JSON list of C-alpha atoms in Angstrom, two decimals:
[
{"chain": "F", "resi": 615, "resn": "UNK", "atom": "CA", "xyz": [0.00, 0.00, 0.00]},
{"chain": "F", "resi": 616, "resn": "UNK", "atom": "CA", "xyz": [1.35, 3.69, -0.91]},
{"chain": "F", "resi": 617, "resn": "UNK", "atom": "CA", "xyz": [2.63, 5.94, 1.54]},
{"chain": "F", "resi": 618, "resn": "UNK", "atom": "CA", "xyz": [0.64, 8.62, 2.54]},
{"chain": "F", "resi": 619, "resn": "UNK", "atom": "CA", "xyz": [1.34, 12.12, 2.60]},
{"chain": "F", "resi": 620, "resn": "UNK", "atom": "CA", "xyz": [-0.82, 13.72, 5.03]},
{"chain": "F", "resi": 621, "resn": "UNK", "atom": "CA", "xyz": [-1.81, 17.36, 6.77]},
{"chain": "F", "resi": 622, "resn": "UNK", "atom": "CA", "xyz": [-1.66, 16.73, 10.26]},
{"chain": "F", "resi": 623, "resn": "UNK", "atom": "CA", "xyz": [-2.84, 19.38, 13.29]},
{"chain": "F", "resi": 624, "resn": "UNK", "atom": "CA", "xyz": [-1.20, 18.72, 16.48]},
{"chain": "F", "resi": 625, "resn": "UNK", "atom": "CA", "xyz": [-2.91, 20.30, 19.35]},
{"chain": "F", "resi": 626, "resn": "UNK", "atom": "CA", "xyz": [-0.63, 20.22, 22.59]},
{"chain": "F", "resi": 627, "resn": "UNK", "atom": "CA", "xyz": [0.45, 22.70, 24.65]},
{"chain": "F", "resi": 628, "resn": "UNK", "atom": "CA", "xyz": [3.52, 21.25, 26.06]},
{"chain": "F", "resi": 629, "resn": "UNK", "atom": "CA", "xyz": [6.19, 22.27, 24.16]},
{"chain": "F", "resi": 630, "resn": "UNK", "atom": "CA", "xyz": [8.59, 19.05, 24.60]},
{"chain": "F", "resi": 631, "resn": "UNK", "atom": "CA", "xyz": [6.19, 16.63, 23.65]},
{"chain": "F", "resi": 632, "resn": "UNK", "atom": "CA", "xyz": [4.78, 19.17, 20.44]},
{"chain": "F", "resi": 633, "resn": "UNK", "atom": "CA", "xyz": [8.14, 19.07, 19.48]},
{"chain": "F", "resi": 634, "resn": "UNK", "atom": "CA", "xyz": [9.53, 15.51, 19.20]},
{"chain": "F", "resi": 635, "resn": "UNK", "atom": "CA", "xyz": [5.82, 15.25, 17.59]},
{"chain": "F", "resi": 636, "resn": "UNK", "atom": "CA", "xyz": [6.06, 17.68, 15.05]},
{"chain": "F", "resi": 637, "resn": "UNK", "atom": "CA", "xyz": [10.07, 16.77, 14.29]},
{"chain": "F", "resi": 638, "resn": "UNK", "atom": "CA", "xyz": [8.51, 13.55, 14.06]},
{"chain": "F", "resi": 639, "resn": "UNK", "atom": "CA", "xyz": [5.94, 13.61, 11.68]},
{"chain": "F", "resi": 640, "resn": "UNK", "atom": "CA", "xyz": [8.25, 16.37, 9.63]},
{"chain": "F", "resi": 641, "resn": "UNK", "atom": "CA", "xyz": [10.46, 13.68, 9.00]},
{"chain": "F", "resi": 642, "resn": "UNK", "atom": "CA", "xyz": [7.69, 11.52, 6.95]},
{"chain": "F", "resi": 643, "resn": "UNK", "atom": "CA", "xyz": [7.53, 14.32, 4.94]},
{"chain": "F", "resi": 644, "resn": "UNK", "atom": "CA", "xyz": [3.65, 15.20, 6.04]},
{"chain": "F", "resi": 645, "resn": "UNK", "atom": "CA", "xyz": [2.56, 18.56, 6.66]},
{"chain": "F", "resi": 646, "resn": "UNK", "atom": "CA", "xyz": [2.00, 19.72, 10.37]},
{"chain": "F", "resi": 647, "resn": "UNK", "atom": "CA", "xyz": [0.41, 22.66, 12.36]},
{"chain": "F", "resi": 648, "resn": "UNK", "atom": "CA", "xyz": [0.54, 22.95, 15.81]},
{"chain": "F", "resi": 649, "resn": "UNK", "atom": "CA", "xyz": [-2.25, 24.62, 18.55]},
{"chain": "F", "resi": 650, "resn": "UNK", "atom": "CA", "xyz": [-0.76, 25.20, 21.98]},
{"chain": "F", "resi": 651, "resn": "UNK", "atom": "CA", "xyz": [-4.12, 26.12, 22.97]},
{"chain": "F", "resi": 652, "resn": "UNK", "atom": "CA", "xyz": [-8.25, 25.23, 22.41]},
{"chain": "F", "resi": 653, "resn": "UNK", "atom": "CA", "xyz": [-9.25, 28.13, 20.90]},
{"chain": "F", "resi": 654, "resn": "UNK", "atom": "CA", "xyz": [-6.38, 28.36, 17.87]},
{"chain": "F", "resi": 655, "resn": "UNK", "atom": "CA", "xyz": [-7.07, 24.33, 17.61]},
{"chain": "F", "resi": 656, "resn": "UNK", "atom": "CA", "xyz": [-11.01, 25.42, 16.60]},
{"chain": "F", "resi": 657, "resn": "UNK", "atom": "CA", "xyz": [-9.57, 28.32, 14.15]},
{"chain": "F", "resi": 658, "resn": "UNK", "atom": "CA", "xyz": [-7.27, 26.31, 12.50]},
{"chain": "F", "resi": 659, "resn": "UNK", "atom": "CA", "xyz": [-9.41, 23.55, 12.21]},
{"chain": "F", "resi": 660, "resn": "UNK", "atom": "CA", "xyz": [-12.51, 25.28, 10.69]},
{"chain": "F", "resi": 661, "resn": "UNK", "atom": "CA", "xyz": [-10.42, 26.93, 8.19]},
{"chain": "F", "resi": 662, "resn": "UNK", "atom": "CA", "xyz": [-8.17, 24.50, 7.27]},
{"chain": "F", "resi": 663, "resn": "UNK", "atom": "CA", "xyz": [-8.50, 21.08, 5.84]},
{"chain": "F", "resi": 664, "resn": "UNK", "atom": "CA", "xyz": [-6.22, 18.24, 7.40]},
{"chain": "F", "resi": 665, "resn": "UNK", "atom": "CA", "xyz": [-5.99, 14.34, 7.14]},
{"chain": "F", "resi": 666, "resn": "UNK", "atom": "CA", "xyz": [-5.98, 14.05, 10.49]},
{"chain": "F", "resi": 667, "resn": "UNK", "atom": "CA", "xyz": [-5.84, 15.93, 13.86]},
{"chain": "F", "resi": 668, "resn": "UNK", "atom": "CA", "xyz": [-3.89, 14.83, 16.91]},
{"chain": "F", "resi": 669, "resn": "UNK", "atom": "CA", "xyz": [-5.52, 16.38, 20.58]},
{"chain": "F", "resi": 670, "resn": "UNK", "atom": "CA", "xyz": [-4.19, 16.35, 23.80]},
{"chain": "F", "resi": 671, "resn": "UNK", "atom": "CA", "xyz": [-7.17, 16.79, 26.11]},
{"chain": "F", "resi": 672, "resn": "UNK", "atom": "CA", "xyz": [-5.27, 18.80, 28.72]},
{"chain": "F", "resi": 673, "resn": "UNK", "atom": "CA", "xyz": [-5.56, 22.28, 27.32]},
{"chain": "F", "resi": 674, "resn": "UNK", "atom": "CA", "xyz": [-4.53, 25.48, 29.19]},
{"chain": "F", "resi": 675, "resn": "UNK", "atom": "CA", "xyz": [-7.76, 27.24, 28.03]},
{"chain": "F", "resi": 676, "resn": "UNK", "atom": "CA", "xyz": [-10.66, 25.09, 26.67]},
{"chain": "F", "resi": 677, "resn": "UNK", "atom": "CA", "xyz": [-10.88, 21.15, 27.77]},
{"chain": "F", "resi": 678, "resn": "UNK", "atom": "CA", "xyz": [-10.06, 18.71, 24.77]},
{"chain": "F", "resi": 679, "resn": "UNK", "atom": "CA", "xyz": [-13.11, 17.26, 24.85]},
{"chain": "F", "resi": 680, "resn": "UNK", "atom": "CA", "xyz": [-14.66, 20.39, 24.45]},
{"chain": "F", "resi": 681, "resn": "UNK", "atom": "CA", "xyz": [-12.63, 21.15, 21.33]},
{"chain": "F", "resi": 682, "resn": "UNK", "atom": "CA", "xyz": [-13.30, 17.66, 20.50]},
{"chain": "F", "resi": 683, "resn": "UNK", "atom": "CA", "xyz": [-17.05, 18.96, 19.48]},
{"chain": "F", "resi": 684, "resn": "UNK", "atom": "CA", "xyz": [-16.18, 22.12, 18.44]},
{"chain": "F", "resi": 685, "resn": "UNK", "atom": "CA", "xyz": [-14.10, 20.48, 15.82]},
{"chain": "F", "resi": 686, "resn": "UNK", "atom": "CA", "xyz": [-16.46, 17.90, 14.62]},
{"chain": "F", "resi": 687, "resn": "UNK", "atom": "CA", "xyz": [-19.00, 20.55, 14.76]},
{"chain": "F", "resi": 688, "resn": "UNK", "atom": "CA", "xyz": [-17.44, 23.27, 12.54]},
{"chain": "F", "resi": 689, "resn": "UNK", "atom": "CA", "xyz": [-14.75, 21.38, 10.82]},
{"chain": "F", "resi": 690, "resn": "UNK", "atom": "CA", "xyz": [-15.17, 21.57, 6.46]},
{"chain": "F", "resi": 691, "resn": "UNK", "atom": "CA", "xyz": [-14.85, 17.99, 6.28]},
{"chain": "F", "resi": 692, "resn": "UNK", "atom": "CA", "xyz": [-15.49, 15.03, 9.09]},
{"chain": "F", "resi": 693, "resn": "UNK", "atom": "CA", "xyz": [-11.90, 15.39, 10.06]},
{"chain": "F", "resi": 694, "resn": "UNK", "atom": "CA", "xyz": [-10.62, 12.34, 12.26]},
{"chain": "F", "resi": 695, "resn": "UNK", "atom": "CA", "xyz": [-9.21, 13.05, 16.11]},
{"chain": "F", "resi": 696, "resn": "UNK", "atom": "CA", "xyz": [-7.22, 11.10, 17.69]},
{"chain": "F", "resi": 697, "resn": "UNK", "atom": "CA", "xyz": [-6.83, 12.04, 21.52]},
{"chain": "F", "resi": 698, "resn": "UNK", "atom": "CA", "xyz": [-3.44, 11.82, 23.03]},
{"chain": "F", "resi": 699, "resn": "UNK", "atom": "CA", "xyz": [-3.55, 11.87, 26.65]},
{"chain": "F", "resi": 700, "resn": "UNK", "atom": "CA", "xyz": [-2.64, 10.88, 29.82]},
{"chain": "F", "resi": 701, "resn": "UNK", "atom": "CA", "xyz": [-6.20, 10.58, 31.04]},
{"chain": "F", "resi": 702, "resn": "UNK", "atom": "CA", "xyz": [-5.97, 6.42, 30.65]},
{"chain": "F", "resi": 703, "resn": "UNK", "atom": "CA", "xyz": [-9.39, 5.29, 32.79]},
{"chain": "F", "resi": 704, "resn": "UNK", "atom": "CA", "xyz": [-11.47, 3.92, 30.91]},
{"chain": "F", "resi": 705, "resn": "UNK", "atom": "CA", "xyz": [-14.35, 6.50, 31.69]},
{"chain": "F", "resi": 706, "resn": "UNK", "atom": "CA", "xyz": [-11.89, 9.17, 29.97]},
{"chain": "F", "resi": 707, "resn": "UNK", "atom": "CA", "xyz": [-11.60, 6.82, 26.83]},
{"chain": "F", "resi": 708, "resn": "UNK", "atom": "CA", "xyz": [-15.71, 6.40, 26.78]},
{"chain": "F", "resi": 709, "resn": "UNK", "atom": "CA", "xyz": [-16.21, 9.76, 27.23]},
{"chain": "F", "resi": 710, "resn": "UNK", "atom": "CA", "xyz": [-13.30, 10.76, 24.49]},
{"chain": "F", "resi": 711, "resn": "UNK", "atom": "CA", "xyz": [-15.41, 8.36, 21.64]},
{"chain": "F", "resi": 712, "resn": "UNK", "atom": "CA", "xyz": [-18.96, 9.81, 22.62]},
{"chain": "F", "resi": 713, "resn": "UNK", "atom": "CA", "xyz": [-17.86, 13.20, 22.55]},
{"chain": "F", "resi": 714, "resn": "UNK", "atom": "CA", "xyz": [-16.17, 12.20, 19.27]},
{"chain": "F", "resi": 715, "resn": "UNK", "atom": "CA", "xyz": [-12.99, 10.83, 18.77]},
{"chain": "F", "resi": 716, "resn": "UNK", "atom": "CA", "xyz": [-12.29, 8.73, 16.33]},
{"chain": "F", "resi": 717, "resn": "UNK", "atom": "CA", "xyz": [-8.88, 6.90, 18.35]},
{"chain": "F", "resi": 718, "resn": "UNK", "atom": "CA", "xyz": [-7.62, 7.39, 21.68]},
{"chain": "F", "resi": 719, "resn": "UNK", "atom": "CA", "xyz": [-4.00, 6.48, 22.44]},
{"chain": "F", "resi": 720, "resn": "UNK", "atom": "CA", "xyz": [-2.66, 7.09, 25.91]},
{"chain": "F", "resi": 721, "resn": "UNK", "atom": "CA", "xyz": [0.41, 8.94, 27.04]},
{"chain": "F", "resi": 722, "resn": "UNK", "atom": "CA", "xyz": [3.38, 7.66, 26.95]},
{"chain": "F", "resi": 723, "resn": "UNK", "atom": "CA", "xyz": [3.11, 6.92, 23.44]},
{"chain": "F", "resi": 724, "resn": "UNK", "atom": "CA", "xyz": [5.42, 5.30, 20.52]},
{"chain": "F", "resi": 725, "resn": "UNK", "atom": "CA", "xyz": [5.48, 7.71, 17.44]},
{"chain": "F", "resi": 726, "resn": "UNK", "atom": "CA", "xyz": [5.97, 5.11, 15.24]},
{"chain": "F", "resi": 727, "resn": "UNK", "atom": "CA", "xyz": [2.01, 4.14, 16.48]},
{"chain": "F", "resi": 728, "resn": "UNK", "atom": "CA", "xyz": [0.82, 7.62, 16.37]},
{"chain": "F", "resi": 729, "resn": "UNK", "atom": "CA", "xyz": [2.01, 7.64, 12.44]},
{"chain": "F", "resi": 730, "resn": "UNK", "atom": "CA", "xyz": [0.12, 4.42, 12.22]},
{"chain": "F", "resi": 731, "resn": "UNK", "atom": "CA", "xyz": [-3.07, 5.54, 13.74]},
{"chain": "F", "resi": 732, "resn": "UNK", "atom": "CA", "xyz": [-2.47, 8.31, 11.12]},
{"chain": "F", "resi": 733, "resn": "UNK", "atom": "CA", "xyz": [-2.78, 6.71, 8.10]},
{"chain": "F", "resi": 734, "resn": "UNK", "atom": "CA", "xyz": [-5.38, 4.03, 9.41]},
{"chain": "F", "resi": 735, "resn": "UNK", "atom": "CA", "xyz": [-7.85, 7.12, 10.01]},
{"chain": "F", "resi": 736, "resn": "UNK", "atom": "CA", "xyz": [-6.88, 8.70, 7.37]},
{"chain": "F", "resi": 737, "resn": "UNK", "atom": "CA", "xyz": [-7.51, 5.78, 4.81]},
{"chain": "F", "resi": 738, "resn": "UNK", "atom": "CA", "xyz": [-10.84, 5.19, 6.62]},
{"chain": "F", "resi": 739, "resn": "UNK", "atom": "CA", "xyz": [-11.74, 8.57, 6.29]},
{"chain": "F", "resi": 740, "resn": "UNK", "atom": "CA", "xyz": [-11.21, 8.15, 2.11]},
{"chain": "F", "resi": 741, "resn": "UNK", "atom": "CA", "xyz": [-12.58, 5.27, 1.85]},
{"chain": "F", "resi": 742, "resn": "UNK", "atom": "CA", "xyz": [-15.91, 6.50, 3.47]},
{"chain": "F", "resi": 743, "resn": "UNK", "atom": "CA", "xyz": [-15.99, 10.26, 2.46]},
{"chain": "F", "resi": 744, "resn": "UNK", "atom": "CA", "xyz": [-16.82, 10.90, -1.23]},
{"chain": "F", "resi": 745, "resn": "UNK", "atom": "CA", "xyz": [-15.38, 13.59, -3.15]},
{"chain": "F", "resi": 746, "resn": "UNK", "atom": "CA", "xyz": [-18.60, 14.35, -4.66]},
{"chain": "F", "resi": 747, "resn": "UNK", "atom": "CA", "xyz": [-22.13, 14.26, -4.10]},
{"chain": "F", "resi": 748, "resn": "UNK", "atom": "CA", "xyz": [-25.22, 14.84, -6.06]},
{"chain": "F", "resi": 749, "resn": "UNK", "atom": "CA", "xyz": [-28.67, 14.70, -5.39]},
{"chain": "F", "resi": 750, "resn": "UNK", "atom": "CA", "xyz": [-31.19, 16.55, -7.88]},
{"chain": "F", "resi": 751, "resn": "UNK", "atom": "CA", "xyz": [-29.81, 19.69, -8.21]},
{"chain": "F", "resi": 752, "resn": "UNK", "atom": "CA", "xyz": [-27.58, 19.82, -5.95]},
{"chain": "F", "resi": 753, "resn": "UNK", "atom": "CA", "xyz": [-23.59, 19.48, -5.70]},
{"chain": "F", "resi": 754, "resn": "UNK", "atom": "CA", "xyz": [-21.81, 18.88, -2.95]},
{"chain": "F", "resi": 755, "resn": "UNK", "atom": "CA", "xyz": [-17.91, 18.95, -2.65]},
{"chain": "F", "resi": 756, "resn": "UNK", "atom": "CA", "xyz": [-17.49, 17.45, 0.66]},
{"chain": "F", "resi": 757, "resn": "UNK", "atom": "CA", "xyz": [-13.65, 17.28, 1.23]},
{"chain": "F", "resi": 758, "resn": "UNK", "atom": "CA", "xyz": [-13.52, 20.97, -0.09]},
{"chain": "F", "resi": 759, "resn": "UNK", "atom": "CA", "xyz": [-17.07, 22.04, 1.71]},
{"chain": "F", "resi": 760, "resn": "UNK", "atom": "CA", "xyz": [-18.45, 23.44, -1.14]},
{"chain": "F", "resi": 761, "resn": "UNK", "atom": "CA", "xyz": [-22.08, 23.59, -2.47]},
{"chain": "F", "resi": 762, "resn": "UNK", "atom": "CA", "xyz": [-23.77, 24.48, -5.84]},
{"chain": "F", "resi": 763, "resn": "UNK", "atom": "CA", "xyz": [-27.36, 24.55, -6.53]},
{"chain": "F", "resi": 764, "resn": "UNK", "atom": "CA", "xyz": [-27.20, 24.01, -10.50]},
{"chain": "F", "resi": 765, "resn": "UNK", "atom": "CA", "xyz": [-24.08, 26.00, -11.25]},
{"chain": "F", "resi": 766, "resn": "UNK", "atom": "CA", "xyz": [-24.62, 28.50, -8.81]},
{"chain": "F", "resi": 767, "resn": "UNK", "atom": "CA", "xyz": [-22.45, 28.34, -5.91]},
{"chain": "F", "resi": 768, "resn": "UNK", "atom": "CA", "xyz": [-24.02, 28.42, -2.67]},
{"chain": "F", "resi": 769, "resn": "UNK", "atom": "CA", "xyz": [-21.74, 30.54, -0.05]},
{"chain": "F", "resi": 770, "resn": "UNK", "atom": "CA", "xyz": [-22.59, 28.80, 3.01]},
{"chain": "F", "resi": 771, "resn": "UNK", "atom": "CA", "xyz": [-20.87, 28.79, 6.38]},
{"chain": "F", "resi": 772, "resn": "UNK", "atom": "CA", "xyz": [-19.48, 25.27, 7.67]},
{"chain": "F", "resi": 773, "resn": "UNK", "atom": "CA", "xyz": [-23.19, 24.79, 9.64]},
{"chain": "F", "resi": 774, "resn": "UNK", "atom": "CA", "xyz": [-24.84, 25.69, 6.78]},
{"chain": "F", "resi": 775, "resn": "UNK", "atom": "CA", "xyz": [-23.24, 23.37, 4.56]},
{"chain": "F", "resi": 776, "resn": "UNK", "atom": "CA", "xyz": [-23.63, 20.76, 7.02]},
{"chain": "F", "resi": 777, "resn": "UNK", "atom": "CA", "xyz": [-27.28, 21.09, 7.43]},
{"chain": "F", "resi": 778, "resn": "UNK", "atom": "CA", "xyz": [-27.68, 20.63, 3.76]},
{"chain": "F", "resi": 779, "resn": "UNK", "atom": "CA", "xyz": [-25.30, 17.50, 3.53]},
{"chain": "F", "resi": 780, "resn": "UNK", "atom": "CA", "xyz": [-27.16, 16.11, 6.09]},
{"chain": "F", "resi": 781, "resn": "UNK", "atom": "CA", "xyz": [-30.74, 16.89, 4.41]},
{"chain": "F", "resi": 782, "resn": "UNK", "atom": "CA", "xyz": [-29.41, 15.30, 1.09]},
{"chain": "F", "resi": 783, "resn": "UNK", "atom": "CA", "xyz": [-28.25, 12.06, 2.84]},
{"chain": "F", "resi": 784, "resn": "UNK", "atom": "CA", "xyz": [-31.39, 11.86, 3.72]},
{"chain": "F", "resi": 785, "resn": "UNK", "atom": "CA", "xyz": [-33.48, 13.20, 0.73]},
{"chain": "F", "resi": 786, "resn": "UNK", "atom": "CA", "xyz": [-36.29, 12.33, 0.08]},
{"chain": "F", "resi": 787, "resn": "UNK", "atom": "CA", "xyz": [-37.00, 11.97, 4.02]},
{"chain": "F", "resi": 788, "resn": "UNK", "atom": "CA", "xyz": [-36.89, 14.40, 6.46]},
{"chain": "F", "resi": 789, "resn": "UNK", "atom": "CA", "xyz": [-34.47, 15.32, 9.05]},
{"chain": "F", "resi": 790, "resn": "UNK", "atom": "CA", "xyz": [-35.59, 15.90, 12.43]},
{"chain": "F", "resi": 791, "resn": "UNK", "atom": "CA", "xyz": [-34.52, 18.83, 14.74]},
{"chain": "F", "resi": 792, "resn": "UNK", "atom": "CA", "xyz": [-32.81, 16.83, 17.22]},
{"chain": "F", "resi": 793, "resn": "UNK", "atom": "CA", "xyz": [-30.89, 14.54, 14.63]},
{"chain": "F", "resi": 794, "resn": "UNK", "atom": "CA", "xyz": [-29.70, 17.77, 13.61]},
{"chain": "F", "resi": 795, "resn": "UNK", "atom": "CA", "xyz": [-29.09, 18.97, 16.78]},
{"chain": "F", "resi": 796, "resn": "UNK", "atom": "CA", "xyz": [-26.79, 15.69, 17.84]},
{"chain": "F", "resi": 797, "resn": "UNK", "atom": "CA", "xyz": [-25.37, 16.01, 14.35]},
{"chain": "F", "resi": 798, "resn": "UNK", "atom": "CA", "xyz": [-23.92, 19.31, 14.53]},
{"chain": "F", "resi": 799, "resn": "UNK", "atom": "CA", "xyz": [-23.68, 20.01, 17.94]},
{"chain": "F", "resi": 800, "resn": "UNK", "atom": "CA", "xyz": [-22.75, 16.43, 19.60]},
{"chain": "F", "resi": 801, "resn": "UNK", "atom": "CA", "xyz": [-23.86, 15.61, 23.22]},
{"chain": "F", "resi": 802, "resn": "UNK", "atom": "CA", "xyz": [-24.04, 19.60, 24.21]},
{"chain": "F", "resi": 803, "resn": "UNK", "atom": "CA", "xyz": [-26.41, 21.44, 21.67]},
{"chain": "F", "resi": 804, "resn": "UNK", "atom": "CA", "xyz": [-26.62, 24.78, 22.02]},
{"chain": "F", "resi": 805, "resn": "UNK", "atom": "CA", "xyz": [-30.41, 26.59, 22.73]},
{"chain": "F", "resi": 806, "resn": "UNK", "atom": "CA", "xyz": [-33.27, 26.02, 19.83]},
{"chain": "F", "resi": 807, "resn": "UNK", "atom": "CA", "xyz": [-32.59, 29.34, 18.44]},
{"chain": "F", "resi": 808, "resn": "UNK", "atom": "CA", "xyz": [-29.17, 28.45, 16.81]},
{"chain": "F", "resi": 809, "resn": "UNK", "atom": "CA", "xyz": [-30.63, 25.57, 14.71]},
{"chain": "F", "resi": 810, "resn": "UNK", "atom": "CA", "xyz": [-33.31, 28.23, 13.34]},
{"chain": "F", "resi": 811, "resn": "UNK", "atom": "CA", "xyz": [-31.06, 30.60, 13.00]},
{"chain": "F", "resi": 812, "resn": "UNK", "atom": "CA", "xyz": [-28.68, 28.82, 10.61]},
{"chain": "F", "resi": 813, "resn": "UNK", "atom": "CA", "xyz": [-32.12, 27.15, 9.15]},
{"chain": "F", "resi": 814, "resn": "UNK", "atom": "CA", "xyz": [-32.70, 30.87, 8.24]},
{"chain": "F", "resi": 815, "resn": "UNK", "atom": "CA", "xyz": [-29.97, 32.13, 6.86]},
{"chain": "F", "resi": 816, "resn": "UNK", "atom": "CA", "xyz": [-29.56, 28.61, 5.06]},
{"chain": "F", "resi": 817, "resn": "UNK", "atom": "CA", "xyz": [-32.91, 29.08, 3.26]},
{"chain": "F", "resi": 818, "resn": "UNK", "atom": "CA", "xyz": [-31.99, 32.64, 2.19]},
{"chain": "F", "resi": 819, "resn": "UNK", "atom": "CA", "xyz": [-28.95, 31.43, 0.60]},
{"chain": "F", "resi": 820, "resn": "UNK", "atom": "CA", "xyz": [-30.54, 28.76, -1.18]},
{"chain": "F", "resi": 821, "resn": "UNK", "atom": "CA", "xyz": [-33.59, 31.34, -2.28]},
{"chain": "F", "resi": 822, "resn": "UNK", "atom": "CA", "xyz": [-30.68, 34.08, -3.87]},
{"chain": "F", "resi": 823, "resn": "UNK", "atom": "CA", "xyz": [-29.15, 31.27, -5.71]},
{"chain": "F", "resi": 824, "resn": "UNK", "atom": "CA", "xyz": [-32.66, 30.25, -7.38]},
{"chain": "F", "resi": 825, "resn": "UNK", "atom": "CA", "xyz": [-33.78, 27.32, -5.18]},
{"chain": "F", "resi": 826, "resn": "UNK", "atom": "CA", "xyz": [-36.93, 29.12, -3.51]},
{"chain": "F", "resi": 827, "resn": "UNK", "atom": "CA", "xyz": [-38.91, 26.75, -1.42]},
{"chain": "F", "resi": 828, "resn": "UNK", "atom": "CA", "xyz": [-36.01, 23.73, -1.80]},
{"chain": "F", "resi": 829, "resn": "UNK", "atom": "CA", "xyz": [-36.16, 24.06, 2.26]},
{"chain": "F", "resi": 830, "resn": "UNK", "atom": "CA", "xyz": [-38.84, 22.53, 3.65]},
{"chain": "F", "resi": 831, "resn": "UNK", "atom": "CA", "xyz": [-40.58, 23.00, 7.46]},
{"chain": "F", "resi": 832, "resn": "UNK", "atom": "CA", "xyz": [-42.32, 19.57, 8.30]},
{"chain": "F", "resi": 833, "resn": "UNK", "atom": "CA", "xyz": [-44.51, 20.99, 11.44]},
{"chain": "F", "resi": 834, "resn": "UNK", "atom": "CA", "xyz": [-43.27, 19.29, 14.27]},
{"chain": "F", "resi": 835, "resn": "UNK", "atom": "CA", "xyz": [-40.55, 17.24, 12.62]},
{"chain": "F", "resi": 836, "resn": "UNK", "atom": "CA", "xyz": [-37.91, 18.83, 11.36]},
{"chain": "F", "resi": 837, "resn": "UNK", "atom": "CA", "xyz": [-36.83, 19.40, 8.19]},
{"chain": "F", "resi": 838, "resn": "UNK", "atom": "CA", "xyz": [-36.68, 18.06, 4.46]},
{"chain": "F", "resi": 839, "resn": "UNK", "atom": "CA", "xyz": [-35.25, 19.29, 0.49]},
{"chain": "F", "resi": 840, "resn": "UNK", "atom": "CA", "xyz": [-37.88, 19.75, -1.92]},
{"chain": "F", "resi": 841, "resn": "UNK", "atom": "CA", "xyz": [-36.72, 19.65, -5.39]},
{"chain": "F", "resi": 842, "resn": "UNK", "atom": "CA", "xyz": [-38.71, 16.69, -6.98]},
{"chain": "F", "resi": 843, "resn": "UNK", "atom": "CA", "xyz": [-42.26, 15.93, -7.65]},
{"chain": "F", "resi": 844, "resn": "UNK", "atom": "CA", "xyz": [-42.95, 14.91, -4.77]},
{"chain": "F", "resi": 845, "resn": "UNK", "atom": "CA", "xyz": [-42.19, 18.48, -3.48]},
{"chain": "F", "resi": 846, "resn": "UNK", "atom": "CA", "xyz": [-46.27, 19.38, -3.19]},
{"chain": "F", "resi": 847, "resn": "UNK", "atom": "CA", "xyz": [-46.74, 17.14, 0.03]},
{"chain": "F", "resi": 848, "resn": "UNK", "atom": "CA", "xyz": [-44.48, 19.77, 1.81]}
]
């Protein structure tokens, strides 16, 4: 199997360890960032796209597992995390995979296992993840995040384009508010009001490019595209 050359963000905030990490995984010729803190992990990792991101869950600022959500929340693409951490009980390990990880390997660690995990999440994460998805008239670029109703691109925010990835998964069905909710927002959603609010501006996005009415309200459901002939029943 080919090498892989991957885009890695390492979020640790002792210098040391970031170090031999980043020297590390330098040396395989992949490309690293590094977050000593929560809050530039979440920047980075909204904006950017990487293979892979590596999280210690001791953070000087925000707790890793909180980042852990924020991350899989607001991320472009489904990124994989793999926690590195000293936190070895195996409550910490449950509550690392609900909240999200994807692999959890416990401090001390060998690097040559770390690169491993690497390339096993980030193969997993090709193999599952198409590059492109279309359903009616839409197009959806998931590794780059990008929409297009016909050939109109749609300039969504990373919620946005979530909430319609999610609604074309599911098309012709509806999506209800709280698989939304748990989709987006994990285990800690934030008040009802965000969810309508990014409904909202969603729906005025989609109504500028053309697609009036392609967002559909299903009273005390959730949600649903209509784009097809079936579109009357909403």
């Amino acid at each position: 199997m080919n090498k892989l050359s991957l885009s890695i963000l390492l979020v640790e905030d002792h210098l040391a360890i970031a170090r031999q990490v980043l020297d590390f995984l330098d040396g395989l010729g992949w490309q690293t960032d590094h977050a000593g803190t929560g809050a530039l992990a979440v920047q980075l990792a909204t904006r950017n796209s990487y293979d892979v991101v590596l999280l210690d869950l001791n953070l000087p600022d925000i707790d890793g597992l909180q980042v852990c959500r924020a991350i899989k929340a607001g991320a472009p693409s489904n990124v994989p995390i793999l926690m590195l951490t000293a936190r070895d009980a195996y409550e910490d390990k449950a509550r690392g995979f609900r909240d999200g990880a994807d692999d959890y390997l416990t401090k001390p660690f060998d690097l040559r296992e770390v690169a491993l995990r690497c390339e096993a999440l980030a193969r997993r994460q090709q193999l599952h993840v198409h590059q492109e998805m279309r359903v009616g008239p839409f197009t959806l670029q998931t590794r780059a995040g990008r929409a297009l109703f016909g050939d109109v691109p749609l300039p969504l925010t990373q919620t946005g384009f979530k909430i319609l990835l999610l609604l074309c998964r599911e098309h012709p069905h509806a999506v209800s508010r709280s698989a939304l909710l748990q989709q987006l927002w994990g285990s800690q959603p934030p008040d009802s009001d965000a969810l309508k609010s990014h409904i909202y501006a969603l729906r005025k996005q989609l109504e500028l490019a053309g697609a009036a009415g392609a967002l559909v309200t299903i009273p005390q459901l959730g949600y649903r595209l209509a784009f097809d002939a079936a579109a009357s029943d909403g």
